Structures are given as structure tokens and as C-alpha cells.
XYZ file of C-alpha atoms in Angstrom:
632
model
C 46.938 125.121 -49.226
C 49.344 128.129 -48.763
C 51.670 126.844 -51.665
C 48.503 126.608 -54.006
C 47.899 130.367 -55.148
C 45.125 129.467 -57.825
C 43.003 127.832 -54.569
C 43.412 130.328 -52.402
C 42.747 132.536 -54.731
C 39.178 130.221 -55.725
C 38.653 130.690 -51.918
C 38.785 134.501 -52.117
C 36.777 134.914 -54.529
C 33.992 131.684 -55.794
C 31.682 128.757 -53.792
C 33.345 125.516 -52.651
C 33.276 122.295 -51.490
C 36.698 121.661 -49.761
C 37.207 117.567 -48.833
C 40.595 118.198 -46.545
C 42.273 115.541 -45.050
C 43.452 115.082 -41.161
C 47.219 115.751 -40.413
C 47.086 111.825 -39.860
C 45.531 110.908 -43.161
C 49.293 113.051 -44.719
C 51.450 111.137 -42.113
C 50.146 108.040 -43.678
C 50.397 108.940 -47.227
C 53.564 109.306 -46.048
C 55.428 111.134 -49.470
C 56.859 114.292 -50.657
C 53.857 116.726 -52.324
C 55.825 117.713 -55.115
C 52.193 119.545 -56.796
C 50.626 121.008 -54.169
C 48.622 122.967 -56.928
C 47.324 119.473 -58.383
C 46.809 118.278 -54.698
C 45.031 121.132 -53.170
C 42.543 121.428 -56.922
C 42.178 117.794 -56.668
C 40.395 118.542 -53.069
C 38.249 120.949 -53.519
C 34.771 121.171 -56.431
C 33.065 124.837 -56.949
C 29.462 123.453 -55.749
C 29.186 123.631 -52.086
C 27.297 121.135 -51.030
C 26.646 119.110 -47.623
C 26.554 116.499 -46.492
C 22.818 115.943 -46.907
C 23.358 117.526 -50.194
C 25.608 114.206 -51.052
C 22.682 111.755 -51.670
C 22.460 108.788 -53.590
C 21.104 111.094 -56.207
C 24.703 112.919 -56.625
C 27.640 110.157 -57.314
C 30.383 112.618 -58.291
C 31.100 115.907 -58.054
C 33.894 117.850 -60.651
C 37.085 118.997 -58.928
C 38.674 122.400 -59.680
C 41.870 120.282 -61.715
C 42.980 121.592 -65.048
C 39.987 118.487 -67.017
C 37.548 118.322 -64.239
C 38.272 115.208 -62.552
C 35.286 113.750 -60.956
C 35.084 113.111 -57.438
C 33.012 109.285 -56.298
C 30.884 110.027 -53.722
C 29.474 106.799 -52.242
C 27.345 105.917 -49.172
C 27.916 102.765 -47.088
C 25.534 100.977 -44.758
C 26.767 100.105 -41.827
C 25.034 97.863 -38.291
C 25.970 101.111 -36.489
C 26.539 104.137 -38.655
C 25.922 104.398 -42.852
C 28.975 106.821 -43.792
C 30.060 108.977 -46.844
C 33.509 108.069 -48.524
C 34.496 110.075 -51.464
C 36.814 108.045 -53.644
C 38.802 105.658 -50.996
C 38.189 108.223 -48.384
C 36.123 107.951 -45.331
C 33.891 111.466 -44.785
C 34.376 111.684 -41.145
C 30.786 113.663 -40.391
C 31.205 114.690 -37.116
C 33.688 116.833 -37.951
C 32.230 118.288 -41.302
C 29.373 120.372 -43.129
C 31.262 123.592 -41.316
C 29.904 126.374 -43.677
C 30.753 129.800 -44.466
C 29.600 132.550 -46.103
C 32.464 134.432 -47.824
C 31.807 137.826 -48.688
C 28.040 137.873 -48.501
C 27.782 135.153 -51.557
C 29.708 132.487 -51.707
C 28.584 129.344 -49.971
C 32.256 127.498 -48.573
C 32.073 124.303 -47.761
C 34.855 121.674 -45.554
C 34.372 118.577 -45.344
C 37.724 116.787 -42.833
C 38.437 113.185 -44.477
C 40.756 110.496 -43.253
C 42.876 109.904 -46.723
C 44.383 111.971 -49.282
C 43.414 112.091 -51.996
C 45.930 111.551 -55.274
C 44.698 112.364 -58.530
C 45.540 110.330 -62.132
C 47.787 112.662 -63.629
C 50.198 113.426 -66.334
C 52.941 114.968 -68.120
C 52.766 117.769 -69.114
C 52.811 118.039 -72.776
C 49.127 115.047 -71.862
C 47.405 117.796 -71.204
C 45.039 116.688 -73.601
C 43.938 113.609 -71.023
C 44.556 115.334 -67.790
C 41.192 113.845 -67.186
C 42.439 109.968 -68.441
C 39.291 107.608 -69.036
C 39.930 104.443 -68.525
C 40.878 103.266 -71.955
C 43.481 106.588 -72.166
C 45.115 104.814 -69.044
C 45.014 101.999 -70.189
C 46.843 102.808 -73.454
C 49.273 105.886 -71.682
C 50.015 104.213 -69.095
C 53.712 104.461 -68.696
C 52.992 107.998 -68.924
C 50.665 108.363 -66.449
C 52.325 106.344 -62.925
C 55.852 105.143 -62.992
C 56.684 102.332 -60.461
C 57.862 98.146 -61.252
C 54.406 97.617 -62.840
C 53.436 97.371 -66.669
C 50.353 96.824 -68.403
C 51.919 96.092 -71.975
C 50.374 92.273 -72.536
C 46.683 93.531 -71.341
C 46.551 95.987 -73.972
C 47.105 94.181 -76.591
C 44.787 91.753 -75.459
C 41.996 94.886 -75.736
C 42.863 95.607 -79.112
C 43.484 92.348 -80.401
C 39.860 91.539 -79.324
C 38.276 95.194 -80.355
C 37.737 95.676 -76.944
C 38.447 99.490 -76.704
C 35.247 100.858 -76.365
C 34.451 98.740 -73.318
C 37.151 101.276 -71.965
C 36.009 104.242 -73.215
C 32.638 104.188 -72.137
C 31.103 107.087 -70.002
C 29.054 107.140 -67.103
C 30.617 105.281 -64.048
C 32.939 101.648 -64.028
C 35.196 99.799 -62.250
C 37.931 98.442 -63.824
C 40.342 95.847 -63.429
C 43.387 95.443 -65.640
C 46.167 92.610 -64.656
C 49.480 93.782 -64.690
C 52.545 92.016 -66.991
C 53.525 90.197 -63.592
C 50.146 87.987 -63.521
C 51.472 86.942 -67.816
C 54.954 84.591 -66.852
C 53.158 81.775 -67.633
C 53.865 82.001 -71.951
C 50.143 80.379 -72.573
C 48.579 82.410 -70.263
C 48.099 84.989 -72.257
C 47.241 83.564 -75.431
C 43.551 82.534 -72.827
C 42.204 85.316 -72.945
C 39.492 86.445 -75.303
C 36.515 88.831 -74.921
C 34.960 87.212 -73.129
C 37.927 87.259 -70.504
C 37.654 91.297 -71.036
C 34.273 91.309 -70.240
C 35.239 89.276 -67.031
C 36.528 92.246 -66.273
C 34.668 95.699 -65.875
C 32.295 95.849 -63.243
C 29.551 98.569 -65.592
C 27.612 100.798 -63.720
C 29.142 100.564 -60.246
C 32.596 102.745 -58.968
C 33.809 100.616 -57.017
C 36.554 101.436 -54.400
C 37.853 98.469 -52.255
C 37.427 101.061 -48.130
C 33.640 101.205 -49.229
C 33.320 98.409 -51.017
C 30.962 95.550 -48.724
C 33.342 92.383 -49.383
C 32.681 88.598 -50.421
C 29.431 90.826 -52.478
C 29.836 89.511 -55.832
C 29.165 92.353 -58.354
C 27.661 91.390 -62.569
C 30.807 91.955 -65.007
C 29.741 92.483 -68.793
C 30.741 88.884 -69.170
C 26.356 88.108 -67.918
C 25.461 88.546 -71.513
C 24.104 84.962 -72.674
C 23.294 82.451 -71.269
C 26.789 79.912 -70.950
C 29.462 82.725 -69.003
C 27.907 84.047 -66.123
C 30.669 85.928 -63.955
C 30.293 88.038 -60.895
C 33.044 89.711 -59.205
C 34.019 90.436 -55.809
C 36.052 91.893 -52.689
C 37.513 89.850 -50.004
C 40.326 90.504 -47.683
C 43.291 88.852 -46.311
C 44.865 90.274 -42.435
C 48.789 89.052 -42.243
C 49.212 90.785 -38.577
C 48.690 94.216 -37.567
C 48.427 97.102 -39.797
C 49.076 94.157 -42.794
C 45.709 93.456 -44.774
C 46.098 92.827 -48.105
C 43.365 93.481 -50.802
C 42.584 90.427 -53.164
C 39.865 90.492 -55.833
C 37.692 87.230 -56.947
C 36.528 85.907 -60.276
C 32.899 83.064 -59.530
C 32.555 81.816 -62.862
C 28.637 80.145 -61.685
C 28.366 79.032 -65.193
C 30.800 77.636 -67.940
C 31.199 76.845 -71.356
C 33.467 74.642 -72.829
C 36.005 77.628 -72.948
C 36.038 79.277 -69.538
C 35.844 76.757 -66.338
C 33.960 76.834 -63.626
C 35.272 78.480 -60.101
C 36.222 81.125 -58.604
C 39.413 83.340 -59.389
C 41.900 85.536 -56.243
C 44.128 87.761 -57.415
C 46.197 89.969 -55.076
C 45.053 93.786 -56.052
C 49.312 95.168 -56.383
C 47.433 99.175 -56.881
C 44.218 99.505 -55.716
C 41.626 103.444 -56.180
C 43.359 104.768 -59.502
C 40.059 107.529 -60.185
C 39.520 108.125 -64.201
C 36.934 110.538 -65.228
C 34.307 107.106 -66.171
C 34.512 104.855 -62.201
C 38.208 103.831 -60.847
C 41.452 101.795 -62.215
C 42.171 98.511 -60.184
C 45.964 97.217 -61.197
C 45.731 93.999 -60.360
C 48.230 90.573 -59.687
C 46.958 87.992 -63.009
C 44.001 87.719 -64.647
C 40.696 86.799 -63.709
C 38.645 83.821 -65.433
C 41.621 82.279 -66.542
C 42.896 78.715 -64.576
C 45.776 77.162 -66.141
C 46.813 76.182 -63.041
C 47.198 72.532 -61.364
C 45.996 72.046 -58.188
C 49.624 72.262 -56.433
C 50.775 75.032 -58.759
C 47.596 76.758 -57.009
C 48.963 76.324 -53.856
C 52.688 76.944 -54.382
C 51.321 80.745 -56.640
C 50.052 81.871 -53.417
C 52.971 81.122 -51.013
C 53.720 84.957 -49.503
C 50.472 84.292 -49.163
C 47.076 82.928 -47.672
C 48.160 79.312 -47.807
C 51.544 79.802 -47.225
C 51.635 77.846 -44.274
C 49.799 75.020 -45.749
C 52.252 74.464 -48.778
C 55.139 75.349 -46.465
C 53.854 72.610 -43.491
C 53.676 70.092 -46.967
C 57.043 70.944 -47.913
C 58.692 69.906 -43.353
C 56.648 67.136 -44.016
C 59.055 65.993 -46.266
C 55.579 64.443 -48.045
C 55.917 65.048 -52.087
C 53.544 61.846 -52.790
C 51.100 64.378 -50.795
C 52.651 67.043 -53.872
C 52.476 64.883 -56.910
C 49.370 63.657 -56.273
C 48.417 67.207 -56.459
C 49.612 67.724 -59.411
C 48.921 64.791 -60.911
C 45.553 63.488 -60.533
C 42.155 64.603 -62.477
C 39.428 65.709 -59.995
C 40.971 66.656 -56.991
C 38.716 68.989 -53.967
C 41.323 69.590 -51.465
C 40.680 71.205 -48.035
C 43.418 73.901 -47.600
C 44.164 75.800 -43.780
C 44.748 79.644 -44.025
C 47.152 81.065 -43.230
C 46.373 82.134 -39.257
C 45.222 78.460 -38.367
C 48.742 77.359 -38.603
C 48.988 80.430 -35.689
C 50.549 79.477 -31.746
C 48.690 76.319 -31.497
C 51.173 73.800 -29.044
C 48.742 71.448 -30.027
C 49.006 71.270 -33.434
C 52.938 71.850 -33.341
C 53.240 68.227 -31.741
C 51.409 66.873 -34.274
C 53.361 68.823 -37.521
C 56.536 67.317 -35.537
C 55.069 63.279 -36.183
C 55.543 62.977 -39.807
C 53.899 59.963 -39.946
C 50.755 60.754 -37.661
C 50.872 64.529 -39.554
C 50.272 62.919 -43.441
C 47.610 60.730 -42.386
C 45.892 64.620 -41.247
C 46.580 66.303 -44.948
C 45.462 62.754 -46.184
C 41.794 63.589 -44.637
C 42.243 66.873 -46.369
C 42.022 65.930 -50.073
C 39.430 63.474 -51.594
C 40.402 62.016 -54.828
C 38.380 61.341 -58.705
C 35.666 63.978 -57.394
C 34.653 67.413 -57.268
C 32.491 69.426 -55.348
C 32.122 72.895 -55.066
C 30.154 74.641 -52.886
C 26.584 73.837 -54.218
C 26.778 69.659 -54.158
C 29.077 69.806 -51.061
C 25.379 72.300 -49.733
C 23.788 69.881 -51.654
C 25.435 67.422 -49.234
C 25.714 68.955 -46.598
C 21.536 68.768 -46.301
C 21.597 64.800 -46.888
C 20.469 62.358 -44.219
C 24.663 61.206 -44.920
C 26.378 64.291 -45.178
C 29.695 63.061 -45.741
C 32.218 61.906 -48.184
C 35.256 59.976 -47.732
C 38.857 61.186 -48.200
C 43.003 60.033 -49.524
C 42.619 58.547 -45.463
C 40.664 55.385 -45.759
C 39.787 55.800 -41.454
C 38.573 58.872 -41.460
C 35.221 60.934 -43.737
C 34.102 64.946 -43.916
C 30.832 65.723 -42.864
C 29.282 68.844 -44.365
C 27.233 71.276 -42.675
C 25.122 74.355 -44.091
C 23.959 76.907 -41.540
C 21.489 79.423 -43.183
C 20.855 83.092 -41.784
C 18.736 84.989 -44.424
C 20.466 85.390 -47.586
C 23.848 83.797 -46.152
C 24.725 79.893 -46.063
C 27.908 79.714 -43.617
C 29.449 75.661 -44.616
C 31.587 74.336 -42.054
C 33.528 70.834 -43.202
C 34.510 68.206 -39.963
C 37.127 66.102 -39.662
C 38.940 64.216 -37.177
C 36.398 65.715 -35.171
C 37.114 69.191 -36.126
C 34.473 71.639 -36.998
C 36.280 74.192 -39.893
C 34.985 77.075 -41.484
C 34.915 77.516 -45.453
C 36.130 80.811 -45.719
C 36.880 80.893 -49.391
C 34.966 77.894 -51.837
C 35.690 77.240 -55.378
C 39.373 78.124 -55.812
C 39.229 76.587 -59.813
C 42.292 74.440 -60.767
C 42.930 72.728 -63.658
C 42.479 69.814 -62.642
C 40.464 70.127 -59.515
C 39.119 72.762 -57.193
C 40.218 74.104 -53.197
C 38.392 75.016 -50.556
C 40.570 77.641 -48.152
C 38.832 76.982 -44.379
C 39.778 78.480 -41.007
C 41.361 75.538 -39.299
C 43.873 72.023 -39.636
C 41.721 69.248 -39.601
C 41.961 66.930 -37.051
C 43.977 68.107 -34.863
C 41.718 68.800 -32.008
C 40.794 72.549 -29.951
C 38.351 72.072 -28.100
C 36.740 69.847 -24.511
C 33.546 67.445 -25.501
C 32.007 70.042 -23.211
C 32.404 72.550 -26.203
C 32.118 70.828 -28.731
C 28.204 69.348 -28.056
C 27.787 72.842 -27.629
C 29.250 73.858 -30.262
C 28.305 71.574 -32.818
C 24.229 71.494 -34.044
C 23.009 68.618 -34.638
C 24.103 67.430 -30.857
C 22.160 69.615 -29.402
C 19.455 67.821 -28.204
C 21.724 65.290 -26.492
C 23.821 68.889 -24.756
C 20.521 69.698 -23.393
C 19.433 66.586 -22.068
C 22.607 67.337 -20.167
C 21.972 70.256 -19.454
C 18.554 68.846 -17.719
C 20.242 68.059 -13.885
C 23.983 69.189 -14.737
C 26.019 66.301 -16.293
C 27.669 67.862 -19.636
C 29.850 70.685 -16.508
C 31.885 67.478 -16.019
C 32.737 67.524 -19.372
C 34.852 71.074 -18.903
C 37.150 68.544 -17.212
C 40.957 68.105 -18.791
C 42.551 66.206 -16.153
C 39.952 62.815 -17.010
C 39.526 61.504 -20.754
C 36.088 61.021 -21.839
C 34.943 58.490 -24.804
C 30.874 59.680 -25.113
C 28.579 58.104 -27.432
C 26.545 60.832 -28.753
C 22.815 60.137 -30.171
C 23.045 62.688 -33.008
C 19.356 64.815 -33.021
C 18.154 62.230 -35.911
C 18.672 59.433 -33.317
C 16.193 61.007 -30.658
C 13.854 61.602 -32.752
C 13.680 57.944 -34.543
C 13.364 56.714 -31.028
C 10.964 59.267 -29.866
C 8.917 57.204 -32.428
C 9.599 52.886 -30.304
C 9.658 54.216 -27.366
C 7.696 57.567 -27.601
C 6.772 57.339 -23.576
C 10.758 57.460 -21.790
C 12.032 60.127 -24.477
C 8.873 61.755 -23.738
C 9.182 62.083 -20.240
C 13.734 62.772 -20.179
C 13.498 65.434 -22.027
C 10.788 67.184 -18.574
C 12.933 68.862 -16.897
C 11.416 67.020 -13.728
C 13.153 64.002 -14.668
C 16.485 65.052 -14.943
C 17.187 62.428 -12.621
C 16.222 59.659 -15.591
C 17.840 61.327 -18.166
C 21.395 61.531 -15.951
C 20.851 58.024 -15.400
C 20.513 57.107 -19.378
C 23.289 60.070 -20.274
C 26.039 58.135 -17.968
C 25.985 54.595 -19.660
C 26.734 56.311 -22.954
C 29.418 58.622 -21.054
C 33.068 55.644 -20.467
C 35.783 57.395 -18.010
C 38.790 56.128 -18.494
C 42.655 57.206 -19.175
C 42.771 56.863 -23.195
C 39.697 57.502 -24.639
C 39.026 54.507 -26.951
C 38.560 54.847 -30.133
C 36.297 52.746 -32.720
C 38.997 51.053 -34.107
C 40.610 50.262 -30.467
C 36.749 49.140 -28.971
C 37.436 47.488 -32.515
C 40.867 46.077 -31.808
C 39.426 44.200 -28.478
C 36.801 43.025 -29.240
C 38.669 40.737 -31.360
C 41.155 39.847 -28.651
C 38.262 38.631 -26.639
C 36.289 36.909 -29.794
C 39.393 33.560 -29.674
C 36.401 31.733 -32.015
C 36.362 33.419 -35.150
C 33.853 31.342 -36.236
C 32.015 31.930 -33.202
C 29.427 35.008 -31.396
C 31.227 37.563 -30.782
C 32.480 38.007 -27.000
C 31.672 41.953 -25.454
C 33.737 44.250 -23.412
C 33.017 45.776 -20.774
C 34.242 49.863 -21.524
C 33.640 51.350 -18.055
C 31.182 54.170 -17.184
C 30.451 56.875 -14.546
C 28.168 53.759 -12.849
C 28.747 50.634 -14.126
C 29.890 49.523 -17.400
C 29.140 49.659 -20.743
C 28.781 46.400 -22.341
C 29.349 45.892 -26.196
C 30.836 44.471 -29.180
C 31.948 46.743 -32.692
C 32.242 45.608 -36.640
C 33.190 47.558 -39.597
C 31.988 46.012 -42.353
C 32.413 46.370 -45.787
C 32.892 50.222 -46.952
C 34.365 51.045 -43.548
C 31.468 51.946 -41.344
C 30.928 50.440 -38.003
C 27.976 48.757 -36.083
C 27.772 48.920 -32.602
C 25.748 45.938 -30.984
C 24.211 46.456 -27.561
C 21.848 44.487 -25.803
C 20.659 43.042 -29.339
C 20.256 46.317 -30.664
C 22.441 47.272 -34.583
C 23.645 50.786 -34.246
C 25.436 52.578 -36.728
C 28.461 55.326 -36.080
C 26.821 58.447 -37.977
C 30.661 60.241 -37.270
C 33.472 57.767 -35.113
C 36.006 59.080 -33.477
C 34.913 62.465 -33.007
C 38.052 63.862 -31.836
C 38.081 66.486 -28.430
C 41.031 68.022 -26.346
C 39.750 65.934 -23.025
C 38.515 62.981 -25.111
C 37.523 61.678 -29.067
C 32.857 61.033 -28.684
C 31.561 58.403 -30.920
C 28.163 59.911 -32.787
C 25.227 57.757 -33.229
C 22.063 56.606 -34.980
C 20.415 55.913 -31.645
C 20.861 55.760 -27.218
C 22.267 52.915 -25.599
C 17.427 53.211 -24.784
C 15.501 50.092 -23.657
C 11.785 50.254 -23.003
C 11.253 50.537 -19.139
C 14.274 52.771 -18.622
C 12.333 55.401 -17.656
C 9.578 53.756 -14.823
C 8.630 56.236 -12.603
C 5.766 54.637 -9.094
C 2.732 55.850 -8.778
C 3.661 58.408 -5.756
C 6.291 59.748 -7.621
C 3.746 60.854 -10.350
C 0.720 61.023 -8.444
C 2.731 63.715 -6.879
C 3.748 65.594 -10.401
C -0.129 65.206 -11.019
C -0.979 66.756 -8.050
C 2.073 69.308 -8.820
C 0.409 69.857 -12.191
C -2.883 70.332 -11.007
C -1.771 73.688 -8.578
C 0.244 75.206 -11.231
C -3.095 75.018 -14.068
C -4.961 76.444 -10.335
C -2.580 79.216 -9.783
C -2.965 79.875 -13.599
C -6.454 79.904 -13.509
C -6.588 81.808 -10.444
C -4.470 84.993 -12.375
C -7.247 85.183 -15.229
């Protein structure tokens, strides 16, 4: 301010609103202010506005800088408080609304902000476009900003497709412009058409990175017909302390045959460039363009959100896996994000065993089908909920949790439940879903798995009644737990209504514990389905005679059963004349394994109550009813 004489004149004789960056904002800015006059004038407006006057009807105020470039105002709603942003700077509400009246009539208002506002200005010979539109910024880009990026390829495509007018349109809009480095593939520029240009513009919304909610879709101009529908959203990756990378992603929801369905993710290489008709973000590659196969898409993001996954495949020397990602058609890959590989002792020990790790990699891959997230949701809402992977011994199971308008999709493989944090990344030969964990590497105890898996919560609730579940946290033991899923208890309630009804009543927790004990095997090593089948075969010397049961040690006594494997690699447990399908085998935990089964080990007569106990319960119930009646 002291170096800007014009600004001091304004403060002496005019009304004004001043958006003043705090000291820390300049430390973060970290650049020498070579033109203090322009910088200060860009933080001042000639109309005094208090916080309550920066309302939703006020989307911008005009600054005092030459050309009067607008300062864009954004209101956000949060869980704990609401915020106001000026461009990308947050207004410090509690330290703002400092009001003075200068020379009796001139009202001046000061607001503190947490970021330095940087105007988009060109050299003096371009003074006529000192306040450029998005088109002028694109056309004269090299004069406005000095950095290694160039915009020539995209500019040429805008001109060739005669789309200049959408960058000249008055009002407030958001423009995404890919830099020349995003066109290193020679054929990529040829794929840019007018519809893709439209897909780089969000009309009638000025979206800076800080105030814009992440993963919220916004309509683009590429929605003018029923053949193509494209939305854009912002997202972030946290690569460590003070290292947050901003991305933008286009999602082509409808395909017309020329523009492939799915998500294209692009890093924002320079964000929040204000222009006369909105804001410009420079991005690493063009949106909507799908020209990489799955392997190329992974490797293009090396150094980013999937770099550890690529490095793990390379370290395993698994060239066949890379070849499959490159040459196969219609594949679906669940790719663990970079954070999923950090500081995990169990994971590191498994990676060191290359053969075992190759099995784990294969369970992340589904061949011969493209499972976009909408199809996964349909599978998750079906009864079966699973698909086969490249590993013939492992299926993936899907679940969908809906909360209001939010849908969370999870995938389970080898006992690990991972959340899909970025679905539908589009490739020429398939689709990638980014997940937050490595499948097949257990990280929870048997107890925690039951606690967090919604499909098993009835067995968990039953075990809580009498404290049965407490032992399942013990990491010094190895458990094999045959766990009926929720639907199994529902169907058992039809076949054995009296027994199941009593089991879920707290006063019968002793009987519930007895039933659950026959489902829990405790031994030196957990029994996988393959191991149980092997033991069954070893006992059965005559291949054509009746199968011989094996006995597994339970808390009290033994569990006698045998297992057969069907042609589709699913398992059937034979127990006391019952044929019980295994819905999910080999759910690995840190202290054992869970087999999710379609029926409990339960028969009529398992829950018998003596007459004395029944009378005692009836008397107790009558006392409760009498007490309630007396309180009325």
C-alpha cells in the first residue's frame, strides 16, 4: 500500500472496499511484488460492501485496477460454518467488516483474506485487453503468463471447430484449457472436435478450486442433445503434508459412439486464473479424450495417484500382467491408490513373495467385461453380488451403501473390503476403478471384520448378546469361523422359526453361544476351503464310495463335515445331511479366516428350554407387564 500512490489517493478521497491479505498470505505467495500498484488496486473495489451485502445476488464486484476486472464472490455452506471467498481467497469473517467513514462521507470497509489475489494482466502494449476474456487469454496467452506451458494446440482446435464464441460469452463461466504437453500423442489432437471443446466449459458458474466442493458434478456445454452428456467435477489427491494435488475430471455419462463413456482425469497444472467472463484452469491433458489402453493409462499417471501400483507390478517382474492390461479387450481393473501401499508390514512381506503377490494382482482384474459403476451397483443390489476374477480361486463381492443422495461402492476380495474412491476411468480396452486398499492383504481381525461388514451384522449381534465375540480380537490364536450371512438367518427363521426367534432374544444368550461355538474352529492354522476339501479327499480313499467327514476342533467338541467343489469353483458344505452353499470362502483376517455361508449349522431341537425356565421367563414377563400397567 505504501508503494502504491494511486491506492493512497483512493483511500483519501473515495469510498472503497479493501480485501487485505494477511501477512501469512504473502509468505505463502512467495514472490516479489514487482508491480505493487496493480496488485493493490486489484484488491480494492469502489463500492463499499459489508459481509451481509456480499450476498448470493452479488456474484462479483469490480476492482479498481485498469479495465476494472471483476473479483468473483463465492458463498459456501459447511457443516460447522459458512464461508465467503473472493476468487480463491477465503474471507476471514471474524476479522472483517472493519468500517470507517473518511472525511465524513466516504464509507470504507476492510475485509481480511487468507490469499493474495493475482490479476491476469498483459504487457503495456496490450493495455486494451488488460481485463481479458477467456478467448483473449487463450489467443494472447504467451503475452499474459510467462511459464513453460503453451496453449497452441488447443487454440488451433478452437479455431478449426469455430468455437471461439463460447470463450467470448459474457457472464461468469469456468473454462478448462489443456496445455500443449497434453498432446504428446500425435493422434490426440485429431480426436478433438466441437463436442469435446464444449465439454471443457461449465456455463454460468465461476468455480475456483478452494470454494468448490469436491466430487460434485457440474453440467458442461456438451449437453445440448440426447446423444452425449458430460459433467465435470473437481477432486484432490493428498500426497503428504502440504502437498495436495488438484484434479479435474470429465465424466461422459452417455456415449454416441464417437465419445466413449467413462471418466477422464486431468491434473490442474495452473489453477484459478481470473478473466473478465469467469475463471480459467490450465490442465495437463484434454478432457473426454480416451486414447490410452489400461496399461498406458496407468503408466501415464506414474508419479501420481497410481504410481505405487505400477511400481509394485514392475517390481514383481510380472510382464504377463502388463501384457494383459495392454492387449485384452473389455477388462475391469481395480487399482489401489498410492496411499494404499504405505507403511504396511503385512503388505510388504506379501510383496516380497512374488508368486503370492501375483495371485493378489490377478484378483484385482476382471477380464471379458467392462463393469462401469452403474453395473456394479446393480450387481451389489442383486442376490449373488459377485463376479469372477482372473484368479480362478477368488471372486469379487460388491456392496452399495446409500446415505441420502450419496452412494458408496465397496468391493471385497480375499477378505479385504475396499472403497471405490474414483470409479469409471476410461481406457480404450476397459475401465479402471481406483480403490483405497490392496485386495487380498488382510488388515482387520475376525472381530473387526464382523463389526464392519453389514452383510454379517446379524451374526455379530447374536455373538454380542453373551460376550461370544470378545474372543475374536485375540491375535495369538487362529480362527476358522463359519459365519451365516444376514439372508441365511432370514431363511433359517422360516425353516426353524421357534429356534431362531429364541436365539435372538437376550435371555437365550446361553443357547446362542452354544450354537455359535459349533461355527468357530480354533487351531494352529486357519482352514481355507481348499484345505478342508483336501483333507476330505485324503480321508475318502474310495473315490466312488460315500465321502468321509473330517472333524475340526471347536471350543466344545468337534465340527464334523465335508466339502465338495462345484464346476464353477463354488463350495458346498455337507453337515448332518444338510447341503450348505459357501457364499464367500476364505475371507482372510489377521487372526484367521471367515467362510460366509448360506445357512447356519442349526437343526430343530437345538434350542430347547425346560419347563421351569419357560415358567420363570413367563413370570418375569408378567412382572414387567404388571409394572408397566402400574406406571400408567
